[in-house]
Amino acid sequence: MASELERERAYVGSLYARLDELRDEAQVQLEAVRRGSQGGTHQNRSERDAFARIYEDRIAQLRQIDERLAFGRLELGTSDDDSVYRYIGRIGLRDEDQQPLLLDWRVPQARAFYQATAATPLGARARRHLQSQGREIVRIDDEIFDGTLLAEGGEGLQGEAALMATLSSQRTGRMGDIVATIQAEQDAIIRSDLRGTLVVQGGPGTGKTAVALHRAAYLLYSHRERLAGSGVLIVGPSRSFLQYIEAVLPSLGETGVVLASVGQLFPGVDVAREDVPEVAALKGSLEMAKLLQRAVKSRQVVPREPQVVDVNGELLTVEPSVIQAAMHRAWESRKPHNVARVTFNKVALSSLARLLAEQLKSHGNTIEESDQAWLREDLRTSHDVKVALNTAWLPLTPQKLLQDLYARPQWLESLTPRWTPQQRALLLRARDEPFTVSDVALLDEAAELLGEVDAAADANKRELKQQRKRDLENAQAAIENMQVEGLVDARTLAEGFEASVERGTTAELAAADRTWAFGHIVVDEAQELSPMQWRVLMRRNPLKSFTIVGDIAQASAAAGATSWQAALEPHVKDWRLEELTVNYRTPAQIAAVAESMAVAHGVNITRSRAVRESEWPVDVVRTDDVSAAVVDTVTADRALGHGTVAVIVGEDLVDAVLPGLVASFDREVGRGAVGLTRAIAVITPQESKGLEFDAVIIVEPQRMLDDTSRGAASLYVAMTRPTQRLHLVTTGALPAGIAPTPA
């Protein structure tokens, strides 16, 4: 084994040498481009800047991929004499003659590394795991599929050695990739077809998030041409979650994705504040889509009486029928409110111009056909006419529509004759109150009904799309002129061009454009989405190409899903379901207690098999002083080992525990998303979704369970966050299903 270890160290050393060569080459190319002539045409300068950007991005990518460059080896063939070795890593590397040195984990030839078994070896005789620290290989573990093949040099750990080492390692507050330890059932899902909607159901700790992110990286690699221009959107439940996962895709060589929480799905709005459950449930229901339709329609009003308007001293009577006829023409266009308003104004002004011409003629004036233009201009600039037309059809923004709806109780009552007063009261609030996470979907729905207020903005978007098409053609020509076919992608080059229209990367453009159609959308913790939030995502991906991951049993949001069928049926007719059945995160004894509690409270859990136990039983701390008990528990846990500790507590108890922790541990303590960068994080059950920590301290579990109608699901989520230790701090009784701590 010692000689084999040295052999692997030498080979991996050569891979790092090649990686450094490629970095140096990219740096030389970048400097050459920067030294290029500053003159030439605008197009020449654009091409130079675009090539510089590509080399900068390439250098950044190669710098991201340093740790664990190579993590595996496949031995193929039928005997020792014809054995062929394939090394598997984060990216693909070739030598100067373009011969492969390292296979990207996403290529089809690497599939056997994840899916081969003794029964189905997929052409592999053996699989080797390479464990490293920095650039140094420190251990190798072999799995033999060919019975005639003997591992050389002593005994190595077999089977799941690499996986178990990863599972037992301490957490850092950031999610790491699992590219070296992907298991067969996970790999099959990661490599599943791009088309259609894939739902991945799995209990806590089964690796749903890791699978979703690695699937995004795989799809971006395998369908680069299709997805590079449209982008991939990854949606998570909270800012904390996004901060937790943000390093995974760059470590896999992918940076061209948009990450957003559900509170960031409307451009220009970034909110984290949640409504109380009753309000969130109402705002998340499909009833709100109907309400917003009625609200928009109610802002298109035919006057009841004739109106007299002053046009440069000429008093003109406008009959309601004139306004009504213009509205009918606008409605026939079937365009959104603000877009149809352009038609309404145009038709109304034309009608008024004819009326004004007839009236002026009746006064003895001579009006030619050519005079119609200045008559329309006089009408357009008349204050009275502006008031009359705006009163009939007012331009609206989504923000104003929603603020008016919440702040005007009489208008809300007129729109909801079948609602109870209690239902209406849930929506009422002051106009200047900030928007909440539930409001984001309503803003998007309103924007869909209203359309752009500014016609010029709409025209700019069309021009932007045309310019992108021209840039792509220019980029392809530039690549051919510079003879770098195969080394530079035309779409990537086009993104770097500068022209008369302001542009950015695909990810930047997509994030800023509400109407952008993504090539694929990954939704994590999808069971938390309300029906209104699903409508937002479906608008973002008309092709319905989704990877949806979650666990119905963990749905704790008031408007969350009760089944995948109920969540998806209104939008997607055909979808396929895959299940993850192995719990890699949660020790068996903790998983058993969490499942027992959930079942006792009627939560329909997805059972999974835990692959390991830790040495610590679930710890119950009974106390009369919650703050002191939490400090003591953190102190005791940290004496057991380093790593991350999460104190999961209901929002109403944060102020009771946070000051004591800060006084005792100072800068080691962080609240919310900030806590993920600290050793001790104080977070709510909602913020803990999708995260994992070495140790978890749950404060007042019974109170957490009683907080909402889905409190048992929230507690189940919180109890399944630890990878090593779970402590329950309580001043009263434990929830049903949680057995007392053994002596």
mmCIF file of N, CA and C in Angstrom, residues 37 124 206 223 342 447 492 634 641:
data_model
loop_
_atom_site.group_PDB
_atom_site.id
_atom_site.type_symbol
_atom_site.label_atom_id
_atom_site.label_comp_id
_atom_site.label_asym_id
_atom_site.label_seq_id
_atom_site.Cartn_x
_atom_site.Cartn_y
_atom_site.Cartn_z
ATOM 1 N N SER A 37 -3.514 46.491 -29.006
ATOM 2 C CA SER A 37 -3.711 47.885 -29.401
ATOM 3 C C SER A 37 -5.013 48.429 -28.841
ATOM 4 N N ALA A 124 -15.665 -2.107 -15.030
ATOM 5 C CA ALA A 124 -14.586 -1.752 -14.100
ATOM 6 C C ALA A 124 -14.134 -2.988 -13.322
ATOM 7 N N THR A 206 -30.824 12.718 3.515
ATOM 8 C CA THR A 206 -30.624 11.809 2.385
ATOM 9 C C THR A 206 -29.842 12.456 1.250
ATOM 10 N N HIS A 223 -25.383 20.006 -21.150
ATOM 11 C CA HIS A 223 -26.276 20.727 -22.064
ATOM 12 C C HIS A 223 -25.848 22.192 -22.138
ATOM 13 N N VAL A 342 -52.125 51.756 -23.568
ATOM 14 C CA VAL A 342 -51.611 52.488 -24.723
ATOM 15 C C VAL A 342 -52.651 52.492 -25.842
ATOM 16 N N ALA A 447 -47.562 42.032 -11.602
ATOM 17 C CA ALA A 447 -46.764 42.458 -12.748
ATOM 18 C C ALA A 447 -47.202 41.745 -14.021
ATOM 19 N N THR A 492 -20.212 32.546 -24.682
ATOM 20 C CA THR A 492 -19.452 33.146 -23.586
ATOM 21 C C THR A 492 -18.745 34.416 -24.045
ATOM 22 N N VAL A 634 -24.051 24.569 25.536
ATOM 23 C CA VAL A 634 -23.065 24.889 24.502
ATOM 24 C C VAL A 634 -21.654 24.624 25.030
ATOM 25 N N GLY A 641 -15.812 18.312 21.436
ATOM 26 C CA GLY A 641 -15.139 18.424 20.142
ATOM 27 C C GLY A 641 -15.482 19.732 19.478
#
